[in-house]
Amino acid sequence: MLLLIILLPLKAYAQEGSATNNSAYLIGTGDYNRTSYAIGGSICYLFKNIAEVRTRGCKALPGTSLQNIYDLDESGVNFAILEADWQEQGYTGSSEEDFPDGPREELRRVFGLHEEVVMVLVRDDSFFQVFEDLKNKKLQLGPNGTAARETFELLLKQKNWSMDDFAITTEQNILKQIKALCAGEVDAIPFVTSFANASIVNALNECSLRSIPFSKELIGELVGKYGFYSYTILASEMDKVLKGHTGVLTVGSGLITYADMDERIVYKLVKTVFENLDQLKKMHPALAGLGRQYMLREDVSLPFHPGALRYYKEQSWK
Protein backbone atom coordinates (compact mmCIF):
# COMPACT_ATOMS: atom_id res chain seq x y z
CA MET A 1 0.00 0.00 0.00
CA LEU A 2 1.36 3.41 -0.94
CA LEU A 3 1.68 5.82 1.98
CA LEU A 4 1.08 9.37 0.80
CA ILE A 5 2.35 12.05 3.15
CA ILE A 6 0.14 15.11 2.98
CA LEU A 7 1.09 18.09 5.06
CA LEU A 8 -2.12 20.02 5.51
CA PRO A 9 -3.45 22.01 8.46
CA LEU A 10 -5.50 20.08 10.98
CA LYS A 11 -9.21 20.69 11.17
CA ALA A 12 -10.04 20.96 14.81
CA TYR A 13 -13.17 18.95 15.47
CA ALA A 14 -11.95 17.53 18.80
CA GLN A 15 -13.42 18.71 22.03
CA GLU A 16 -11.99 18.52 25.52
CA GLY A 17 -13.67 15.86 27.65
CA SER A 18 -13.48 14.05 30.95
CA ALA A 19 -14.10 10.43 31.80
CA THR A 20 -16.17 11.58 34.74
CA ASN A 21 -18.67 13.23 32.39
CA ASN A 22 -21.16 10.39 31.94
CA SER A 23 -23.63 12.51 29.99
CA ALA A 24 -21.60 12.41 26.76
CA TYR A 25 -20.32 9.53 24.67
CA LEU A 26 -16.54 9.50 25.05
CA ILE A 27 -13.88 8.43 22.54
CA GLY A 28 -10.49 7.83 24.16
CA THR A 29 -7.61 9.09 22.01
CA GLY A 30 -3.97 10.09 22.18
CA ASP A 31 -2.72 13.40 23.57
CA TYR A 32 -3.97 16.74 22.22
CA ASN A 33 -1.19 16.92 19.61
CA ARG A 34 -1.78 13.38 18.32
CA THR A 35 -3.64 12.64 15.09
CA SER A 36 -6.02 10.30 16.93
CA TYR A 37 -7.34 13.17 19.05
CA ALA A 38 -8.35 15.19 16.00
CA ILE A 39 -9.81 12.11 14.30
CA GLY A 40 -11.78 11.26 17.46
CA GLY A 41 -13.33 14.70 17.28
CA SER A 42 -14.13 14.19 13.60
CA ILE A 43 -15.93 10.92 14.36
CA CYS A 44 -17.85 12.68 17.12
CA TYR A 45 -18.89 15.33 14.61
CA LEU A 46 -20.58 12.67 12.48
CA PHE A 47 -21.77 10.65 15.47
CA LYS A 48 -23.83 13.60 16.70
CA ASN A 49 -26.11 13.21 13.67
CA ILE A 50 -27.64 10.18 15.43
CA ALA A 51 -30.67 11.27 17.45
CA GLU A 52 -29.77 9.30 20.60
CA VAL A 53 -26.27 10.77 20.54
CA ARG A 54 -27.33 14.35 19.85
CA THR A 55 -29.08 14.57 23.21
CA ARG A 56 -25.99 13.35 25.10
CA GLY A 57 -23.16 14.72 22.97
CA CYS A 58 -19.82 13.16 22.06
CA LYS A 59 -16.31 14.18 23.08
CA ALA A 60 -12.74 13.11 22.33
CA LEU A 61 -10.80 12.36 25.52
CA PRO A 62 -6.98 12.65 25.42
CA GLY A 63 -4.86 10.01 27.13
CA THR A 64 -2.43 7.15 26.53
CA SER A 65 -3.19 3.92 24.70
CA LEU A 66 -2.86 1.84 27.86
CA GLN A 67 -5.09 4.22 29.81
CA ASN A 68 -7.72 4.04 27.09
CA ILE A 69 -7.85 0.25 27.30
CA TYR A 70 -8.46 0.35 31.04
CA ASP A 71 -10.93 3.24 30.77
CA LEU A 72 -13.17 1.47 28.24
CA ASP A 73 -16.45 0.78 30.05
CA GLU A 74 -14.86 1.02 33.52
CA SER A 75 -14.45 4.82 33.48
CA GLY A 76 -17.28 5.75 31.18
CA VAL A 77 -15.27 5.69 27.94
CA ASN A 78 -17.37 4.12 25.18
CA PHE A 79 -14.87 3.90 22.31
CA ALA A 80 -11.12 4.33 21.85
CA ILE A 81 -8.75 4.92 18.95
CA LEU A 82 -5.74 2.65 19.46
CA GLU A 83 -2.73 1.51 17.50
CA ALA A 84 -3.08 -2.10 16.38
CA ASP A 85 -0.18 -3.30 18.54
CA TRP A 86 -1.93 -2.00 21.66
CA GLN A 87 -5.20 -3.60 20.58
CA GLU A 88 -3.43 -6.95 20.29
CA GLN A 89 -1.52 -6.55 23.54
CA GLY A 90 -4.71 -5.69 25.42
CA TYR A 91 -6.85 -8.46 23.98
CA THR A 92 -4.25 -11.20 24.43
CA GLY A 93 -2.70 -9.84 27.65
CA SER A 94 0.72 -10.66 26.19
CA SER A 95 2.42 -8.01 28.31
CA GLU A 96 2.20 -9.13 31.93
CA GLU A 97 3.63 -5.81 33.07
CA ASP A 98 0.83 -3.80 31.43
CA PHE A 99 -1.93 -6.36 32.00
CA PRO A 100 -1.13 -8.16 35.28
CA ASP A 101 -4.74 -9.34 35.58
CA GLY A 102 -4.59 -11.07 32.22
CA PRO A 103 -6.21 -10.50 28.81
CA ARG A 104 -8.89 -7.87 28.25
CA GLU A 105 -11.06 -10.28 26.32
CA GLU A 106 -13.99 -7.87 26.31
CA LEU A 107 -12.30 -5.62 23.71
CA ARG A 108 -14.04 -5.47 20.32
CA ARG A 109 -13.11 -4.01 16.94
CA VAL A 110 -15.27 -1.43 15.19
CA PHE A 111 -13.22 -0.38 12.12
CA GLY A 112 -9.68 0.52 11.04
CA LEU A 113 -8.45 4.07 10.61
CA HIS A 114 -5.13 5.70 9.66
CA GLU A 115 -1.58 4.35 9.54
CA GLU A 116 1.32 5.75 11.54
CA VAL A 117 5.04 5.68 10.75
CA VAL A 118 7.51 4.12 13.20
CA MET A 119 10.74 6.13 13.38
CA VAL A 120 13.77 6.78 15.55
CA LEU A 121 14.74 10.44 15.24
CA VAL A 122 18.31 11.76 15.55
CA ARG A 123 19.95 15.10 14.76
CA ASP A 124 21.06 15.36 11.17
CA ASP A 125 24.65 16.15 12.20
CA SER A 126 24.98 13.01 14.35
CA PHE A 127 27.06 9.99 13.26
CA PHE A 128 24.21 7.49 13.75
CA GLN A 129 23.40 5.72 10.49
CA VAL A 130 21.42 2.61 11.53
CA PHE A 131 19.34 1.56 14.52
CA GLU A 132 22.16 -0.61 15.88
CA ASP A 133 24.37 2.49 16.32
CA LEU A 134 22.17 3.65 19.19
CA LYS A 135 23.07 0.92 21.67
CA ASN A 136 24.30 2.43 24.97
CA LYS A 137 23.23 5.92 23.88
CA LYS A 138 20.84 8.35 25.62
CA LEU A 139 17.22 8.06 24.52
CA GLN A 140 14.10 9.83 25.62
CA LEU A 141 10.83 7.87 25.65
CA GLY A 142 7.23 8.64 26.36
CA PRO A 143 5.76 7.15 29.55
CA ASN A 144 4.39 3.62 29.84
CA GLY A 145 1.26 3.21 27.79
CA THR A 146 2.31 5.31 24.80
CA ALA A 147 2.64 4.04 21.23
CA ALA A 148 6.31 4.98 20.87
CA ARG A 149 7.35 3.18 24.05
CA GLU A 150 5.37 0.05 23.19
CA THR A 151 6.86 -0.14 19.70
CA PHE A 152 10.37 0.53 20.97
CA GLU A 153 10.05 -2.31 23.49
CA LEU A 154 9.02 -4.69 20.69
CA LEU A 155 12.03 -3.57 18.65
CA LEU A 156 14.33 -4.29 21.61
CA LYS A 157 12.75 -7.69 22.11
CA GLN A 158 13.34 -8.57 18.48
CA LYS A 159 17.02 -7.53 18.83
CA ASN A 160 17.40 -9.39 22.15
CA TRP A 161 18.23 -6.05 23.77
CA SER A 162 16.76 -4.51 26.91
CA MET A 163 16.19 -1.04 28.36
CA ASP A 164 19.42 -1.53 30.31
CA ASP A 165 21.31 -1.23 27.02
CA PHE A 166 20.41 2.49 26.92
CA ALA A 167 20.37 5.56 29.14
CA ILE A 168 16.63 6.19 29.26
CA THR A 169 14.79 9.34 30.30
CA THR A 170 11.03 9.86 30.19
CA GLU A 171 9.08 12.87 28.95
CA GLN A 172 5.31 12.98 28.48
CA ASN A 173 5.14 15.63 25.78
CA ILE A 174 6.51 14.72 22.34
CA LEU A 175 7.06 18.39 21.48
CA LYS A 176 9.35 18.68 24.53
CA GLN A 177 11.12 15.49 23.46
CA ILE A 178 11.91 17.10 20.11
CA LYS A 179 13.23 20.24 21.86
CA ALA A 180 15.51 18.08 24.04
CA LEU A 181 16.83 16.29 20.95
CA CYS A 182 17.50 19.56 19.15
CA ALA A 183 19.31 20.90 22.24
CA GLY A 184 21.61 17.89 22.34
CA GLU A 185 20.25 16.67 25.69
CA VAL A 186 19.47 13.23 24.24
CA ASP A 187 20.79 11.25 21.27
CA ALA A 188 17.54 9.87 19.84
CA ILE A 189 13.76 9.68 20.19
CA PRO A 190 11.63 6.67 19.19
CA PHE A 191 8.66 8.21 17.46
CA VAL A 192 5.30 6.98 16.09
CA THR A 193 3.22 9.52 14.20
CA SER A 194 1.15 10.36 11.18
CA PHE A 195 2.90 12.80 8.86
CA ALA A 196 -0.46 14.44 8.32
CA ASN A 197 -0.13 15.84 11.86
CA ALA A 198 0.71 19.48 11.16
CA SER A 199 1.74 20.37 14.73
CA ILE A 200 4.27 17.53 14.83
CA VAL A 201 5.61 18.33 11.37
CA ASN A 202 6.14 21.96 12.40
CA ALA A 203 8.00 20.83 15.53
CA LEU A 204 10.28 18.62 13.43
CA ASN A 205 11.42 21.75 11.60
CA GLU A 206 12.79 23.23 14.84
CA CYS A 207 16.20 21.84 13.94
CA SER A 208 17.62 19.55 11.28
CA LEU A 209 16.45 16.03 12.14
CA ARG A 210 16.35 12.72 10.32
CA SER A 211 15.11 9.22 10.98
CA ILE A 212 17.65 6.41 10.99
CA PRO A 213 16.47 3.39 9.00
CA PHE A 214 15.73 -0.07 10.32
CA SER A 215 17.32 -2.88 8.35
CA LYS A 216 15.11 -4.73 5.90
CA GLU A 217 15.83 -7.87 7.92
CA LEU A 218 14.52 -6.32 11.14
CA ILE A 219 11.43 -4.95 9.42
CA GLY A 220 10.82 -8.31 7.76
CA GLU A 221 11.05 -10.10 11.11
CA LEU A 222 8.59 -7.69 12.75
CA VAL A 223 6.10 -7.83 9.86
CA GLY A 224 6.33 -11.62 9.78
CA LYS A 225 5.85 -12.00 13.52
CA TYR A 226 3.24 -9.30 14.14
CA GLY A 227 0.40 -8.97 11.65
CA PHE A 228 -0.30 -5.36 12.65
CA TYR A 229 2.99 -4.04 11.20
CA SER A 230 3.52 -3.32 7.52
CA TYR A 231 6.43 -2.41 5.27
CA THR A 232 5.31 0.59 3.26
CA ILE A 233 7.02 1.94 0.15
CA LEU A 234 7.42 5.70 0.32
CA ALA A 235 5.80 8.17 -2.00
CA SER A 236 7.99 10.69 -3.82
CA GLU A 237 6.48 13.44 -1.65
CA MET A 238 8.03 11.94 1.53
CA ASP A 239 9.24 14.47 4.03
CA LYS A 240 12.96 15.26 4.34
CA VAL A 241 13.08 13.64 7.80
CA LEU A 242 12.96 10.23 6.10
CA LYS A 243 15.56 10.99 3.45
CA GLY A 244 17.54 7.96 2.43
CA HIS A 245 14.74 5.52 3.29
CA THR A 246 13.23 3.32 0.61
CA GLY A 247 10.44 2.10 2.87
CA VAL A 248 9.23 2.43 6.43
CA LEU A 249 7.68 0.37 9.19
CA THR A 250 4.07 1.37 9.77
CA VAL A 251 1.39 0.36 12.26
CA GLY A 252 -2.34 0.71 11.76
CA SER A 253 -4.84 2.20 14.18
CA GLY A 254 -8.54 1.69 14.64
CA LEU A 255 -11.66 2.38 16.63
CA ILE A 256 -12.49 -0.22 19.28
CA THR A 257 -15.11 -0.64 21.99
CA TYR A 258 -16.08 -3.30 24.56
CA ALA A 259 -18.39 -6.31 24.26
CA ASP A 260 -21.25 -4.90 26.35
CA MET A 261 -21.45 -1.59 24.50
CA ASP A 262 -25.01 -1.03 23.23
CA GLU A 263 -25.27 -2.88 19.92
CA ARG A 264 -27.75 -0.34 18.52
CA ILE A 265 -25.36 2.56 19.11
CA VAL A 266 -22.36 0.75 17.62
CA TYR A 267 -24.43 -0.20 14.57
CA LYS A 268 -25.61 3.37 14.07
CA LEU A 269 -22.10 4.77 14.48
CA VAL A 270 -20.69 2.37 11.88
CA LYS A 271 -23.58 3.05 9.51
CA THR A 272 -23.14 6.81 9.88
CA VAL A 273 -19.38 6.68 9.30
CA PHE A 274 -19.59 4.53 6.17
CA GLU A 275 -22.48 6.50 4.72
CA ASN A 276 -20.46 9.70 5.26
CA LEU A 277 -17.00 8.30 4.57
CA ASP A 278 -16.15 10.91 1.94
CA GLN A 279 -16.94 13.64 4.45
CA LEU A 280 -14.83 11.97 7.15
CA LYS A 281 -11.87 11.67 4.77
CA LYS A 282 -11.97 15.42 4.19
CA MET A 283 -11.93 16.20 7.91
CA HIS A 284 -8.32 15.10 8.41
CA PRO A 285 -5.56 14.51 5.85
CA ALA A 286 -4.46 11.29 7.60
CA LEU A 287 -7.77 9.79 6.45
CA ALA A 288 -7.53 10.95 2.83
CA GLY A 289 -6.76 7.47 1.48
CA LEU A 290 -9.05 5.56 3.81
CA GLY A 291 -11.14 2.85 2.17
CA ARG A 292 -13.45 0.02 3.12
CA GLN A 293 -10.92 -2.75 2.48
CA TYR A 294 -8.42 -1.24 4.89
CA MET A 295 -11.07 -0.41 7.50
CA LEU A 296 -12.20 -4.05 7.60
CA ARG A 297 -8.82 -5.75 7.34
CA GLU A 298 -8.10 -8.39 9.96
CA ASP A 299 -4.68 -7.48 11.33
CA VAL A 300 -5.51 -8.11 15.01
CA SER A 301 -7.17 -10.89 17.02
CA LEU A 302 -10.04 -8.79 18.37
CA PRO A 303 -13.44 -9.93 17.06
CA PHE A 304 -15.77 -7.34 15.60
CA HIS A 305 -18.45 -5.95 17.88
CA PRO A 306 -21.89 -7.44 17.00
CA GLY A 307 -23.20 -3.98 16.14
CA ALA A 308 -20.41 -3.41 13.63
CA LEU A 309 -20.66 -6.94 12.25
CA ARG A 310 -24.39 -6.54 11.72
CA TYR A 311 -23.81 -3.57 9.39
CA TYR A 312 -20.98 -5.32 7.52
CA LYS A 313 -23.13 -8.38 6.93
CA GLU A 314 -26.00 -6.23 5.66
CA GLN A 315 -23.59 -4.82 3.08
CA SER A 316 -22.28 -8.34 2.27
CA TRP A 317 -18.81 -7.24 3.33
CA LYS A 318 -18.45 -10.03 5.89
Coordinates of C-alpha atoms in Angstrom, one line a residue:
M1 CA 0.0 0.0 0.0
L2 CA 1.4 3.4 -0.9
L3 CA 1.7 5.8 2.0
L4 CA 1.1 9.4 0.8
I5 CA 2.3 12.0 3.2
I6 CA 0.1 15.1 3.0
L7 CA 1.1 18.1 5.1
L8 CA -2.1 20.0 5.5
P9 CA -3.4 22.0 8.5
L10 CA -5.5 20.1 11.0
K11 CA -9.2 20.7 11.2
A12 CA -10.0 21.0 14.8
Y13 CA -13.2 18.9 15.5
A14 CA -12.0 17.5 18.8
Q15 CA -13.4 18.7 22.0
E16 CA -12.0 18.5 25.5
G17 CA -13.7 15.9 27.7
S18 CA -13.5 14.1 30.9
A19 CA -14.1 10.4 31.8
T20 CA -16.2 11.6 34.7
N21 CA -18.7 13.2 32.4
N22 CA -21.2 10.4 31.9
S23 CA -23.6 12.5 30.0
A24 CA -21.6 12.4 26.8
Y25 CA -20.3 9.5 24.7
L26 CA -16.5 9.5 25.0
I27 CA -13.9 8.4 22.5
G28 CA -10.5 7.8 24.2
T29 CA -7.6 9.1 22.0
G30 CA -4.0 10.1 22.2
D31 CA -2.7 13.4 23.6
Y32 CA -4.0 16.7 22.2
N33 CA -1.2 16.9 19.6
R34 CA -1.8 13.4 18.3
T35 CA -3.6 12.6 15.1
S36 CA -6.0 10.3 16.9
Y37 CA -7.3 13.2 19.1
A38 CA -8.3 15.2 16.0
I39 CA -9.8 12.1 14.3
G40 CA -11.8 11.3 17.5
G41 CA -13.3 14.7 17.3
S42 CA -14.1 14.2 13.6
I43 CA -15.9 10.9 14.4
C44 CA -17.9 12.7 17.1
Y45 CA -18.9 15.3 14.6
L46 CA -20.6 12.7 12.5
F47 CA -21.8 10.7 15.5
K48 CA -23.8 13.6 16.7
N49 CA -26.1 13.2 13.7
I50 CA -27.6 10.2 15.4
A51 CA -30.7 11.3 17.4
E52 CA -29.8 9.3 20.6
V53 CA -26.3 10.8 20.5
R54 CA -27.3 14.3 19.9
T55 CA -29.1 14.6 23.2
R56 CA -26.0 13.4 25.1
G57 CA -23.2 14.7 23.0
C58 CA -19.8 13.2 22.1
K59 CA -16.3 14.2 23.1
A60 CA -12.7 13.1 22.3
L61 CA -10.8 12.4 25.5
P62 CA -7.0 12.6 25.4
G63 CA -4.9 10.0 27.1
T64 CA -2.4 7.1 26.5
S65 CA -3.2 3.9 24.7
L66 CA -2.9 1.8 27.9
Q67 CA -5.1 4.2 29.8
N68 CA -7.7 4.0 27.1
I69 CA -7.8 0.3 27.3
Y70 CA -8.5 0.3 31.0
D71 CA -10.9 3.2 30.8
L72 CA -13.2 1.5 28.2
D73 CA -16.4 0.8 30.1
E74 CA -14.9 1.0 33.5
S75 CA -14.4 4.8 33.5
G76 CA -17.3 5.8 31.2
V77 CA -15.3 5.7 27.9
N78 CA -17.4 4.1 25.2
F79 CA -14.9 3.9 22.3
A80 CA -11.1 4.3 21.9
I81 CA -8.8 4.9 19.0
L82 CA -5.7 2.7 19.5
E83 CA -2.7 1.5 17.5
A84 CA -3.1 -2.1 16.4
D85 CA -0.2 -3.3 18.5
W86 CA -1.9 -2.0 21.7
Q87 CA -5.2 -3.6 20.6
E88 CA -3.4 -6.9 20.3
Q89 CA -1.5 -6.6 23.5
G90 CA -4.7 -5.7 25.4
Y91 CA -6.9 -8.5 24.0
T92 CA -4.2 -11.2 24.4
G93 CA -2.7 -9.8 27.6
S94 CA 0.7 -10.7 26.2
S95 CA 2.4 -8.0 28.3
E96 CA 2.2 -9.1 31.9
E97 CA 3.6 -5.8 33.1
D98 CA 0.8 -3.8 31.4
F99 CA -1.9 -6.4 32.0
P100 CA -1.1 -8.2 35.3
D101 CA -4.7 -9.3 35.6
G102 CA -4.6 -11.1 32.2
P103 CA -6.2 -10.5 28.8
R104 CA -8.9 -7.9 28.2
E105 CA -11.1 -10.3 26.3
E106 CA -14.0 -7.9 26.3
L107 CA -12.3 -5.6 23.7
R108 CA -14.0 -5.5 20.3
R109 CA -13.1 -4.0 16.9
V110 CA -15.3 -1.4 15.2
F111 CA -13.2 -0.4 12.1
G112 CA -9.7 0.5 11.0
L113 CA -8.5 4.1 10.6
H114 CA -5.1 5.7 9.7
E115 CA -1.6 4.3 9.5
E116 CA 1.3 5.7 11.5
V117 CA 5.0 5.7 10.7
V118 CA 7.5 4.1 13.2
M119 CA 10.7 6.1 13.4
V120 CA 13.8 6.8 15.5
L121 CA 14.7 10.4 15.2
V122 CA 18.3 11.8 15.5
R123 CA 19.9 15.1 14.8
D124 CA 21.1 15.4 11.2
D125 CA 24.7 16.2 12.2
S126 CA 25.0 13.0 14.3
F127 CA 27.1 10.0 13.3
F128 CA 24.2 7.5 13.7
Q129 CA 23.4 5.7 10.5
V130 CA 21.4 2.6 11.5
F131 CA 19.3 1.6 14.5
E132 CA 22.2 -0.6 15.9
D133 CA 24.4 2.5 16.3
L134 CA 22.2 3.7 19.2
K135 CA 23.1 0.9 21.7
N136 CA 24.3 2.4 25.0
K137 CA 23.2 5.9 23.9
K138 CA 20.8 8.3 25.6
L139 CA 17.2 8.1 24.5
Q140 CA 14.1 9.8 25.6
L141 CA 10.8 7.9 25.6
G142 CA 7.2 8.6 26.4
P143 CA 5.8 7.1 29.5
N144 CA 4.4 3.6 29.8
G145 CA 1.3 3.2 27.8
T146 CA 2.3 5.3 24.8
A147 CA 2.6 4.0 21.2
A148 CA 6.3 5.0 20.9
R149 CA 7.4 3.2 24.0
E150 CA 5.4 0.0 23.2
T151 CA 6.9 -0.1 19.7
F152 CA 10.4 0.5 21.0
E153 CA 10.1 -2.3 23.5
L154 CA 9.0 -4.7 20.7
L155 CA 12.0 -3.6 18.7
L156 CA 14.3 -4.3 21.6
K157 CA 12.7 -7.7 22.1
Q158 CA 13.3 -8.6 18.5
K159 CA 17.0 -7.5 18.8
N160 CA 17.4 -9.4 22.1
W161 CA 18.2 -6.1 23.8
S162 CA 16.8 -4.5 26.9
M163 CA 16.2 -1.0 28.4
D164 CA 19.4 -1.5 30.3
D165 CA 21.3 -1.2 27.0
F166 CA 20.4 2.5 26.9
A167 CA 20.4 5.6 29.1
I168 CA 16.6 6.2 29.3
T169 CA 14.8 9.3 30.3
T170 CA 11.0 9.9 30.2
E171 CA 9.1 12.9 29.0
Q172 CA 5.3 13.0 28.5
N173 CA 5.1 15.6 25.8
I174 CA 6.5 14.7 22.3
L175 CA 7.1 18.4 21.5
K176 CA 9.4 18.7 24.5
Q177 CA 11.1 15.5 23.5
I178 CA 11.9 17.1 20.1
K179 CA 13.2 20.2 21.9
A180 CA 15.5 18.1 24.0
L181 CA 16.8 16.3 20.9
C182 CA 17.5 19.6 19.1
A183 CA 19.3 20.9 22.2
G184 CA 21.6 17.9 22.3
E185 CA 20.3 16.7 25.7
V186 CA 19.5 13.2 24.2
D187 CA 20.8 11.3 21.3
A188 CA 17.5 9.9 19.8
I189 CA 13.8 9.7 20.2
P190 CA 11.6 6.7 19.2
F191 CA 8.7 8.2 17.5
V192 CA 5.3 7.0 16.1
T193 CA 3.2 9.5 14.2
S194 CA 1.1 10.4 11.2
F195 CA 2.9 12.8 8.9
A196 CA -0.5 14.4 8.3
N197 CA -0.1 15.8 11.9
A198 CA 0.7 19.5 11.2
S199 CA 1.7 20.4 14.7
I200 CA 4.3 17.5 14.8
V201 CA 5.6 18.3 11.4
N202 CA 6.1 22.0 12.4
A203 CA 8.0 20.8 15.5
L204 CA 10.3 18.6 13.4
N205 CA 11.4 21.7 11.6
E206 CA 12.8 23.2 14.8
C207 CA 16.2 21.8 13.9
S208 CA 17.6 19.6 11.3
L209 CA 16.5 16.0 12.1
R210 CA 16.4 12.7 10.3
S211 CA 15.1 9.2 11.0
I212 CA 17.6 6.4 11.0
P213 CA 16.5 3.4 9.0
F214 CA 15.7 -0.1 10.3
S215 CA 17.3 -2.9 8.4
K216 CA 15.1 -4.7 5.9
E217 CA 15.8 -7.9 7.9
L218 CA 14.5 -6.3 11.1
I219 CA 11.4 -4.9 9.4
G220 CA 10.8 -8.3 7.8
E221 CA 11.0 -10.1 11.1
L222 CA 8.6 -7.7 12.7
V223 CA 6.1 -7.8 9.9
G224 CA 6.3 -11.6 9.8
K225 CA 5.9 -12.0 13.5
Y226 CA 3.2 -9.3 14.1
G227 CA 0.4 -9.0 11.6
F228 CA -0.3 -5.4 12.6
Y229 CA 3.0 -4.0 11.2
S230 CA 3.5 -3.3 7.5
Y231 CA 6.4 -2.4 5.3
T232 CA 5.3 0.6 3.3
I233 CA 7.0 1.9 0.2
L234 CA 7.4 5.7 0.3
A235 CA 5.8 8.2 -2.0
S236 CA 8.0 10.7 -3.8
E237 CA 6.5 13.4 -1.6
M238 CA 8.0 11.9 1.5
D239 CA 9.2 14.5 4.0
K240 CA 13.0 15.3 4.3
V241 CA 13.1 13.6 7.8
L242 CA 13.0 10.2 6.1
K243 CA 15.6 11.0 3.5
G244 CA 17.5 8.0 2.4
H245 CA 14.7 5.5 3.3
T246 CA 13.2 3.3 0.6
G247 CA 10.4 2.1 2.9
V248 CA 9.2 2.4 6.4
L249 CA 7.7 0.4 9.2
T250 CA 4.1 1.4 9.8
V251 CA 1.4 0.4 12.3
G252 CA -2.3 0.7 11.8
S253 CA -4.8 2.2 14.2
G254 CA -8.5 1.7 14.6
L255 CA -11.7 2.4 16.6
I256 CA -12.5 -0.2 19.3
T257 CA -15.1 -0.6 22.0
Y258 CA -16.1 -3.3 24.6
A259 CA -18.4 -6.3 24.3
D260 CA -21.3 -4.9 26.4
M261 CA -21.5 -1.6 24.5
D262 CA -25.0 -1.0 23.2
E263 CA -25.3 -2.9 19.9
R264 CA -27.7 -0.3 18.5
I265 CA -25.4 2.6 19.1
V266 CA -22.4 0.8 17.6
Y267 CA -24.4 -0.2 14.6
K268 CA -25.6 3.4 14.1
L269 CA -22.1 4.8 14.5
V270 CA -20.7 2.4 11.9
K271 CA -23.6 3.1 9.5
T272 CA -23.1 6.8 9.9
V273 CA -19.4 6.7 9.3
F274 CA -19.6 4.5 6.2
E275 CA -22.5 6.5 4.7
N276 CA -20.5 9.7 5.3
L277 CA -17.0 8.3 4.6
D278 CA -16.2 10.9 1.9
Q279 CA -16.9 13.6 4.4
L280 CA -14.8 12.0 7.2
K281 CA -11.9 11.7 4.8
K282 CA -12.0 15.4 4.2
M283 CA -11.9 16.2 7.9
H284 CA -8.3 15.1 8.4
P285 CA -5.6 14.5 5.8
A286 CA -4.5 11.3 7.6
L287 CA -7.8 9.8 6.4
A288 CA -7.5 10.9 2.8
G289 CA -6.8 7.5 1.5
L290 CA -9.1 5.6 3.8
G291 CA -11.1 2.8 2.2
R292 CA -13.5 0.0 3.1
Q293 CA -10.9 -2.7 2.5
Y294 CA -8.4 -1.2 4.9
M295 CA -11.1 -0.4 7.5
L296 CA -12.2 -4.0 7.6
R297 CA -8.8 -5.8 7.3
E298 CA -8.1 -8.4 10.0
D299 CA -4.7 -7.5 11.3
V300 CA -5.5 -8.1 15.0
S301 CA -7.2 -10.9 17.0
L302 CA -10.0 -8.8 18.4
P303 CA -13.4 -9.9 17.1
F304 CA -15.8 -7.3 15.6
H305 CA -18.4 -5.9 17.9
P306 CA -21.9 -7.4 17.0
G307 CA -23.2 -4.0 16.1
A308 CA -20.4 -3.4 13.6
L309 CA -20.7 -6.9 12.2
R310 CA -24.4 -6.5 11.7
Y311 CA -23.8 -3.6 9.4
Y312 CA -21.0 -5.3 7.5
K313 CA -23.1 -8.4 6.9
E314 CA -26.0 -6.2 5.7
Q315 CA -23.6 -4.8 3.1
S316 CA -22.3 -8.3 2.3
W317 CA -18.8 -7.2 3.3
K318 CA -18.5 -10.0 5.9

